[in-house]
Amino acid sequence: RLIKQYNILQQFKTSHIGCIINCQVAGEHPLCGDGIHVSGFSYEPEEFMNVGISFYNFGWIDMHVPTLDMMMQIVQVSC
């Protein structure tokens, strides 16, 4: 709902944002926004991918430190 309400997809395109690096763990934030979607996240990644914005998921538990390997993977896919 908020993606549509604030025209986020167009804002991303206008700002030349080409990818999302998601750090959520699926199911992690059931009380954020409008709750958990089918994807397990607080939004549907397909909404972004359908307009040419890439999506990468590197979820780790809040308040924890990601592994060095995970951080290297994130750096390798940076848009």
mmCIF file of N, CA, C and O in Angstrom:
data_model
loop_
_atom_site.group_PDB
_atom_site.id
_atom_site.type_symbol
_atom_site.label_atom_id
_atom_site.label_comp_id
_atom_site.label_asym_id
_atom_site.label_seq_id
_atom_site.Cartn_x
_atom_site.Cartn_y
_atom_site.Cartn_z
ATOM 1 N N ARG A 1 0.823 -1.190 0.000
ATOM 2 C CA ARG A 1 0.000 0.000 0.000
ATOM 3 C C ARG A 1 0.866 1.252 0.000
ATOM 4 O O ARG A 1 0.620 2.176 -0.768
ATOM 5 N N LEU A 2 1.876 1.315 0.850
ATOM 6 C CA LEU A 2 2.721 2.508 0.938
ATOM 7 C C LEU A 2 3.569 2.706 -0.316
ATOM 8 O O LEU A 2 3.863 3.836 -0.705
ATOM 9 N N ILE A 3 3.946 1.606 -0.962
ATOM 10 C CA ILE A 3 4.708 1.705 -2.212
ATOM 11 C C ILE A 3 3.881 2.439 -3.257
ATOM 12 O O ILE A 3 4.382 3.318 -3.959
ATOM 13 N N LYS A 4 2.609 2.094 -3.326
ATOM 14 C CA LYS A 4 1.715 2.770 -4.271
ATOM 15 C C LYS A 4 1.391 4.188 -3.805
ATOM 16 O O LYS A 4 1.421 5.135 -4.598
ATOM 17 N N GLN A 5 1.070 4.345 -2.536
ATOM 18 C CA GLN A 5 0.675 5.652 -1.995
ATOM 19 C C GLN A 5 1.747 6.715 -2.235
ATOM 20 O O GLN A 5 1.437 7.855 -2.565
ATOM 21 N N TYR A 6 3.004 6.357 -2.064
ATOM 22 C CA TYR A 6 4.090 7.316 -2.218
ATOM 23 C C TYR A 6 4.835 7.184 -3.552
ATOM 24 O O TYR A 6 5.890 7.775 -3.741
ATOM 25 N N ASN A 7 4.270 6.377 -4.461
ATOM 26 C CA ASN A 7 4.833 6.212 -5.799
ATOM 27 C C ASN A 7 6.327 5.850 -5.738
ATOM 28 O O ASN A 7 7.153 6.410 -6.460
ATOM 29 N N ILE A 8 6.648 4.914 -4.869
ATOM 30 C CA ILE A 8 8.044 4.536 -4.617
ATOM 31 C C ILE A 8 8.726 3.980 -5.865
ATOM 32 O O ILE A 8 9.892 4.300 -6.128
ATOM 33 N N LEU A 9 8.013 3.194 -6.652
ATOM 34 C CA LEU A 9 8.636 2.627 -7.849
ATOM 35 C C LEU A 9 9.113 3.738 -8.781
ATOM 36 O O LEU A 9 10.240 3.699 -9.280
ATOM 37 N N GLN A 10 8.280 4.732 -9.005
ATOM 38 C CA GLN A 10 8.678 5.846 -9.865
ATOM 39 C C GLN A 10 9.799 6.661 -9.230
ATOM 40 O O GLN A 10 10.714 7.113 -9.915
ATOM 41 N N GLN A 11 9.735 6.844 -7.923
ATOM 42 C CA GLN A 11 10.815 7.579 -7.245
ATOM 43 C C GLN A 11 12.158 6.865 -7.417
ATOM 44 O O GLN A 11 13.185 7.510 -7.636
ATOM 45 N N PHE A 12 12.150 5.532 -7.307
ATOM 46 C CA PHE A 12 13.385 4.768 -7.504
ATOM 47 C C PHE A 12 13.893 4.964 -8.933
ATOM 48 O O PHE A 12 15.077 5.211 -9.146
ATOM 49 N N LYS A 13 13.001 4.837 -9.914
ATOM 50 C CA LYS A 13 13.399 4.978 -11.315
ATOM 51 C C LYS A 13 13.937 6.379 -11.586
ATOM 52 O O LYS A 13 14.978 6.541 -12.213
ATOM 53 N N THR A 14 13.248 7.407 -11.099
ATOM 54 C CA THR A 14 13.676 8.792 -11.300
ATOM 55 C C THR A 14 15.031 9.050 -10.658
ATOM 56 O O THR A 14 15.851 9.800 -11.187
ATOM 57 N N SER A 15 15.276 8.406 -9.526
ATOM 58 C CA SER A 15 16.540 8.588 -8.797
ATOM 59 C C SER A 15 17.637 7.642 -9.285
ATOM 60 O O SER A 15 18.722 7.595 -8.702
ATOM 61 N N HIS A 16 17.345 6.849 -10.320
ATOM 62 C CA HIS A 16 18.307 5.902 -10.905
ATOM 63 C C HIS A 16 18.762 4.850 -9.894
ATOM 64 O O HIS A 16 19.934 4.456 -9.884
ATOM 65 N N ILE A 17 17.846 4.413 -9.044
ATOM 66 C CA ILE A 17 18.131 3.322 -8.113
ATOM 67 C C ILE A 17 17.856 2.021 -8.852
ATOM 68 O O ILE A 17 16.726 1.772 -9.277
ATOM 69 N N GLY A 18 18.884 1.208 -9.023
ATOM 70 C CA GLY A 18 18.767 0.014 -9.853
ATOM 71 C C GLY A 18 18.637 -1.290 -9.103
ATOM 72 O O GLY A 18 18.400 -2.326 -9.715
ATOM 73 N N CYS A 19 18.800 -1.264 -7.785
ATOM 74 C CA CYS A 19 18.650 -2.517 -7.051
ATOM 75 C C CYS A 19 18.327 -2.255 -5.579
ATOM 76 O O CYS A 19 18.565 -1.170 -5.056
ATOM 77 N N ILE A 20 17.785 -3.281 -4.980
ATOM 78 C CA ILE A 20 17.500 -3.283 -3.549
ATOM 79 C C ILE A 20 18.334 -4.396 -2.935
ATOM 80 O O ILE A 20 18.329 -5.528 -3.428
ATOM 81 N N ILE A 21 19.046 -4.075 -1.884
ATOM 82 C CA ILE A 21 19.735 -5.094 -1.092
ATOM 83 C C ILE A 21 18.957 -5.196 0.209
ATOM 84 O O ILE A 21 19.020 -4.316 1.060
ATOM 85 N N ASN A 22 18.175 -6.251 0.310
ATOM 86 C CA ASN A 22 17.294 -6.467 1.454
ATOM 87 C C ASN A 22 18.052 -7.179 2.563
ATOM 88 O O ASN A 22 18.723 -8.177 2.324
ATOM 89 N N CYS A 23 17.942 -6.670 3.771
ATOM 90 C CA CYS A 23 18.625 -7.279 4.920
ATOM 91 C C CYS A 23 17.644 -7.917 5.894
ATOM 92 O O CYS A 23 18.032 -8.322 6.983
ATOM 93 N N GLN A 24 16.377 -8.017 5.499
ATOM 94 C CA GLN A 24 15.382 -8.667 6.354
ATOM 95 C C GLN A 24 15.518 -10.180 6.277
ATOM 96 O O GLN A 24 15.822 -10.730 5.232
ATOM 97 N N VAL A 25 15.233 -10.844 7.381
ATOM 98 C CA VAL A 25 15.046 -12.285 7.384
ATOM 99 C C VAL A 25 13.554 -12.496 7.157
ATOM 100 O O VAL A 25 12.724 -11.803 7.760
ATOM 101 N N ALA A 26 13.203 -13.405 6.276
ATOM 102 C CA ALA A 26 11.789 -13.643 5.982
ATOM 103 C C ALA A 26 11.000 -13.891 7.266
ATOM 104 O O ALA A 26 11.425 -14.654 8.130
ATOM 105 N N GLY A 27 9.897 -13.179 7.402
ATOM 106 C CA GLY A 27 9.031 -13.316 8.569
ATOM 107 C C GLY A 27 9.467 -12.514 9.779
ATOM 108 O O GLY A 27 8.833 -12.561 10.824
ATOM 109 N N GLU A 28 10.531 -11.744 9.643
ATOM 110 C CA GLU A 28 11.149 -11.073 10.778
ATOM 111 C C GLU A 28 10.329 -9.910 11.343
ATOM 112 O O GLU A 28 10.372 -9.656 12.539
ATOM 113 N N HIS A 29 9.622 -9.182 10.519
ATOM 114 C CA HIS A 29 8.951 -7.962 10.976
ATOM 115 C C HIS A 29 7.440 -8.012 10.740
ATOM 116 O O HIS A 29 6.911 -7.250 9.938
ATOM 117 N N PRO A 30 6.725 -8.847 11.453
ATOM 118 C CA PRO A 30 5.285 -8.974 11.196
ATOM 119 C C PRO A 30 4.479 -7.722 11.540
ATOM 120 O O PRO A 30 3.361 -7.568 11.061
ATOM 121 N N LEU A 31 5.025 -6.813 12.318
ATOM 122 C CA LEU A 31 4.282 -5.621 12.711
ATOM 123 C C LEU A 31 4.685 -4.377 11.919
ATOM 124 O O LEU A 31 4.165 -3.293 12.174
ATOM 125 N N CYS A 32 5.595 -4.505 10.975
ATOM 126 C CA CYS A 32 6.020 -3.353 10.169
ATOM 127 C C CYS A 32 5.040 -3.110 9.028
ATOM 128 O O CYS A 32 4.601 -4.049 8.372
ATOM 129 N N GLY A 33 4.745 -1.850 8.792
ATOM 130 C CA GLY A 33 3.874 -1.498 7.670
ATOM 131 C C GLY A 33 2.558 -2.233 7.749
ATOM 132 O O GLY A 33 1.864 -2.204 8.761
ATOM 133 N N ASP A 34 2.239 -2.934 6.665
ATOM 134 C CA ASP A 34 0.981 -3.681 6.592
ATOM 135 C C ASP A 34 1.168 -5.153 6.911
ATOM 136 O O ASP A 34 0.338 -5.979 6.565
ATOM 137 N N GLY A 35 2.270 -5.499 7.544
ATOM 138 C CA GLY A 35 2.526 -6.889 7.921
ATOM 139 C C GLY A 35 3.339 -7.627 6.873
ATOM 140 O O GLY A 35 3.893 -7.047 5.953
ATOM 141 N N ILE A 36 3.395 -8.933 7.022
ATOM 142 C CA ILE A 36 4.201 -9.793 6.157
ATOM 143 C C ILE A 36 3.385 -10.193 4.927
ATOM 144 O O ILE A 36 2.231 -10.588 5.035
ATOM 145 N N HIS A 37 4.037 -10.111 3.772
ATOM 146 C CA HIS A 37 3.418 -10.515 2.508
ATOM 147 C C HIS A 37 3.800 -11.959 2.190
ATOM 148 O O HIS A 37 4.580 -12.574 2.913
ATOM 149 N N VAL A 38 3.299 -12.465 1.092
ATOM 150 C CA VAL A 38 3.571 -13.837 0.671
ATOM 151 C C VAL A 38 5.076 -14.094 0.585
ATOM 152 O O VAL A 38 5.551 -15.176 0.901
ATOM 153 N N SER A 39 5.835 -13.080 0.197
ATOM 154 C CA SER A 39 7.288 -13.211 0.062
ATOM 155 C C SER A 39 7.983 -13.459 1.401
ATOM 156 O O SER A 39 9.122 -13.878 1.443
ATOM 157 N N GLY A 40 7.285 -13.158 2.512
ATOM 158 C CA GLY A 40 7.893 -13.253 3.829
ATOM 159 C C GLY A 40 8.450 -11.923 4.309
ATOM 160 O O GLY A 40 8.922 -11.805 5.430
ATOM 161 N N PHE A 41 8.388 -10.905 3.450
ATOM 162 C CA PHE A 41 8.908 -9.584 3.772
ATOM 163 C C PHE A 41 7.762 -8.586 3.927
ATOM 164 O O PHE A 41 6.611 -8.895 3.657
ATOM 165 N N SER A 42 8.103 -7.369 4.324
ATOM 166 C CA SER A 42 7.087 -6.337 4.516
ATOM 167 C C SER A 42 6.680 -5.689 3.188
ATOM 168 O O SER A 42 5.918 -4.734 3.173
ATOM 169 N N TYR A 43 7.185 -6.195 2.084
ATOM 170 C CA TYR A 43 6.819 -5.756 0.730
ATOM 171 C C TYR A 43 7.084 -6.919 -0.215
ATOM 172 O O TYR A 43 7.740 -7.894 0.162
ATOM 173 N N GLU A 44 6.583 -6.827 -1.428
ATOM 174 C CA GLU A 44 6.793 -7.878 -2.418
ATOM 175 C C GLU A 44 7.936 -7.481 -3.357
ATOM 176 O O GLU A 44 7.811 -6.492 -4.096
ATOM 177 N N PRO A 45 9.043 -8.197 -3.321
ATOM 178 C CA PRO A 45 10.178 -7.872 -4.201
ATOM 179 C C PRO A 45 9.788 -7.820 -5.680
ATOM 180 O O PRO A 45 10.346 -7.035 -6.443
ATOM 181 N N GLU A 46 8.799 -8.623 -6.076
ATOM 182 C CA GLU A 46 8.388 -8.659 -7.483
ATOM 183 C C GLU A 46 7.896 -7.306 -7.981
ATOM 184 O O GLU A 46 8.032 -6.993 -9.162
ATOM 185 N N GLU A 47 7.315 -6.502 -7.088
ATOM 186 C CA GLU A 47 6.861 -5.177 -7.504
ATOM 187 C C GLU A 47 8.020 -4.368 -8.076
ATOM 188 O O GLU A 47 7.857 -3.629 -9.037
ATOM 189 N N PHE A 48 9.184 -4.495 -7.480
ATOM 190 C CA PHE A 48 10.362 -3.775 -7.932
ATOM 191 C C PHE A 48 10.984 -4.459 -9.150
ATOM 192 O O PHE A 48 11.345 -3.809 -10.128
ATOM 193 N N MET A 49 11.088 -5.791 -9.091
ATOM 194 C CA MET A 49 11.698 -6.526 -10.196
ATOM 195 C C MET A 49 10.898 -6.363 -11.482
ATOM 196 O O MET A 49 11.477 -6.313 -12.564
ATOM 197 N N ASN A 50 9.576 -6.249 -11.374
ATOM 198 C CA ASN A 50 8.722 -6.086 -12.554
ATOM 199 C C ASN A 50 8.971 -4.785 -13.297
ATOM 200 O O ASN A 50 8.575 -4.656 -14.462
ATOM 201 N N VAL A 51 9.603 -3.808 -12.655
ATOM 202 C CA VAL A 51 9.928 -2.551 -13.336
ATOM 203 C C VAL A 51 11.441 -2.408 -13.551
ATOM 204 O O VAL A 51 11.942 -1.314 -13.776
ATOM 205 N N GLY A 52 12.167 -3.526 -13.467
ATOM 206 C CA GLY A 52 13.582 -3.523 -13.790
ATOM 207 C C GLY A 52 14.524 -3.181 -12.646
ATOM 208 O O GLY A 52 15.702 -2.907 -12.872
ATOM 209 N N ILE A 53 14.029 -3.209 -11.416
ATOM 210 C CA ILE A 53 14.882 -2.954 -10.257
ATOM 211 C C ILE A 53 15.269 -4.305 -9.663
ATOM 212 O O ILE A 53 14.401 -5.089 -9.281
ATOM 213 N N SER A 54 16.553 -4.591 -9.617
ATOM 214 C CA SER A 54 17.030 -5.885 -9.114
ATOM 215 C C SER A 54 16.796 -5.992 -7.610
ATOM 216 O O SER A 54 16.755 -4.989 -6.899
ATOM 217 N N PHE A 55 16.683 -7.225 -7.137
ATOM 218 C CA PHE A 55 16.453 -7.494 -5.711
ATOM 219 C C PHE A 55 17.416 -8.578 -5.258
ATOM 220 O O PHE A 55 17.522 -9.622 -5.883
ATOM 221 N N TYR A 56 18.108 -8.317 -4.163
ATOM 222 C CA TYR A 56 19.008 -9.295 -3.554
ATOM 223 C C TYR A 56 18.657 -9.397 -2.078
ATOM 224 O O TYR A 56 18.461 -8.387 -1.416
ATOM 225 N N ASN A 57 18.578 -10.615 -1.574
ATOM 226 C CA ASN A 57 18.262 -10.808 -0.160
ATOM 227 C C ASN A 57 19.474 -11.369 0.565
ATOM 228 O O ASN A 57 19.985 -12.431 0.231
ATOM 229 N N PHE A 58 19.942 -10.613 1.554
ATOM 230 C CA PHE A 58 21.049 -11.032 2.408
ATOM 231 C C PHE A 58 20.622 -10.840 3.858
ATOM 232 O O PHE A 58 21.245 -10.099 4.606
ATOM 233 N N GLY A 59 19.549 -11.472 4.236
ATOM 234 C CA GLY A 59 19.004 -11.252 5.566
ATOM 235 C C GLY A 59 19.873 -11.790 6.685
ATOM 236 O O GLY A 59 20.482 -12.851 6.570
ATOM 237 N N TRP A 60 19.942 -11.011 7.730
ATOM 238 C CA TRP A 60 20.548 -11.482 8.971
ATOM 239 C C TRP A 60 19.723 -10.928 10.121
ATOM 240 O O TRP A 60 19.016 -9.935 9.983
ATOM 241 N N ILE A 61 19.796 -11.568 11.255
ATOM 242 C CA ILE A 61 18.975 -11.228 12.407
ATOM 243 C C ILE A 61 19.360 -9.847 12.937
ATOM 244 O O ILE A 61 20.542 -9.541 13.088
ATOM 245 N N ASP A 62 18.332 -9.029 13.207
ATOM 246 C CA ASP A 62 18.562 -7.696 13.765
ATOM 247 C C ASP A 62 19.472 -7.767 14.987
ATOM 248 O O ASP A 62 19.401 -8.702 15.788
ATOM 249 N N MET A 63 20.305 -6.755 15.098
ATOM 250 C CA MET A 63 21.211 -6.585 16.230
ATOM 251 C C MET A 63 22.337 -7.619 16.249
ATOM 252 O O MET A 63 23.030 -7.761 17.246
ATOM 253 N N HIS A 64 22.514 -8.343 15.159
ATOM 254 C CA HIS A 64 23.623 -9.276 15.020
ATOM 255 C C HIS A 64 24.555 -8.770 13.929
ATOM 256 O O HIS A 64 24.181 -7.919 13.128
ATOM 257 N N VAL A 65 25.725 -9.317 13.872
ATOM 258 C CA VAL A 65 26.711 -8.915 12.884
ATOM 259 C C VAL A 65 26.744 -9.969 11.774
ATOM 260 O O VAL A 65 26.845 -11.163 12.063
ATOM 261 N N PRO A 66 26.657 -9.527 10.511
ATOM 262 C CA PRO A 66 26.745 -10.499 9.417
ATOM 263 C C PRO A 66 28.166 -11.054 9.328
ATOM 264 O O PRO A 66 29.127 -10.417 9.763
ATOM 265 N N THR A 67 28.273 -12.214 8.724
ATOM 266 C CA THR A 67 29.595 -12.814 8.550
ATOM 267 C C THR A 67 30.393 -12.039 7.494
ATOM 268 O O THR A 67 29.816 -11.336 6.652
ATOM 269 N N LEU A 68 31.686 -12.187 7.525
ATOM 270 C CA LEU A 68 32.533 -11.568 6.523
ATOM 271 C C LEU A 68 32.165 -12.086 5.134
ATOM 272 O O LEU A 68 32.102 -11.325 4.165
ATOM 273 N N ASP A 69 31.878 -13.382 5.040
ATOM 274 C CA ASP A 69 31.492 -13.971 3.757
ATOM 275 C C ASP A 69 30.233 -13.297 3.213
ATOM 276 O O ASP A 69 30.158 -12.971 2.024
ATOM 277 N N MET A 70 29.248 -13.068 4.077
ATOM 278 C CA MET A 70 28.017 -12.421 3.628
ATOM 279 C C MET A 70 28.304 -10.993 3.172
ATOM 280 O O MET A 70 27.795 -10.548 2.144
ATOM 281 N N MET A 71 29.118 -10.273 3.908
ATOM 282 C CA MET A 71 29.447 -8.903 3.522
ATOM 283 C C MET A 71 30.176 -8.875 2.175
ATOM 284 O O MET A 71 29.916 -7.997 1.346
ATOM 285 N N MET A 72 31.043 -9.824 1.930
ATOM 286 C CA MET A 72 31.737 -9.892 0.646
ATOM 287 C C MET A 72 30.756 -10.182 -0.493
ATOM 288 O O MET A 72 30.885 -9.625 -1.581
ATOM 289 N N GLN A 73 29.764 -11.033 -0.228
ATOM 290 C CA GLN A 73 28.743 -11.302 -1.242
ATOM 291 C C GLN A 73 27.945 -10.044 -1.555
ATOM 292 O O GLN A 73 27.640 -9.757 -2.719
ATOM 293 N N ILE A 74 27.599 -9.282 -0.527
ATOM 294 C CA ILE A 74 26.854 -8.037 -0.734
ATOM 295 C C ILE A 74 27.663 -7.070 -1.594
ATOM 296 O O ILE A 74 27.151 -6.465 -2.537
ATOM 297 N N VAL A 75 28.934 -6.933 -1.276
ATOM 298 C CA VAL A 75 29.791 -6.023 -2.043
ATOM 299 C C VAL A 75 29.891 -6.475 -3.497
ATOM 300 O O VAL A 75 29.872 -5.660 -4.416
ATOM 301 N N GLN A 76 29.929 -7.767 -3.724
ATOM 302 C CA GLN A 76 30.064 -8.283 -5.095
ATOM 303 C C GLN A 76 28.844 -8.001 -5.950
ATOM 304 O O GLN A 76 28.969 -7.853 -7.160
ATOM 305 N N VAL A 77 27.644 -7.910 -5.361
ATOM 306 C CA VAL A 77 26.441 -7.658 -6.167
ATOM 307 C C VAL A 77 26.032 -6.203 -6.183
ATOM 308 O O VAL A 77 25.063 -5.848 -6.821
ATOM 309 N N SER A 78 26.787 -5.346 -5.526
ATOM 310 C CA SER A 78 26.414 -3.928 -5.480
ATOM 311 C C SER A 78 26.201 -3.405 -6.894
ATOM 312 O O SER A 78 26.968 -3.672 -7.804
ATOM 313 N N CYS A 79 25.131 -2.649 -7.039
ATOM 314 C CA CYS A 79 24.729 -2.154 -8.370
ATOM 315 C C CYS A 79 25.542 -0.960 -8.790
ATOM 316 O O CYS A 79 25.823 -0.076 -8.095
#
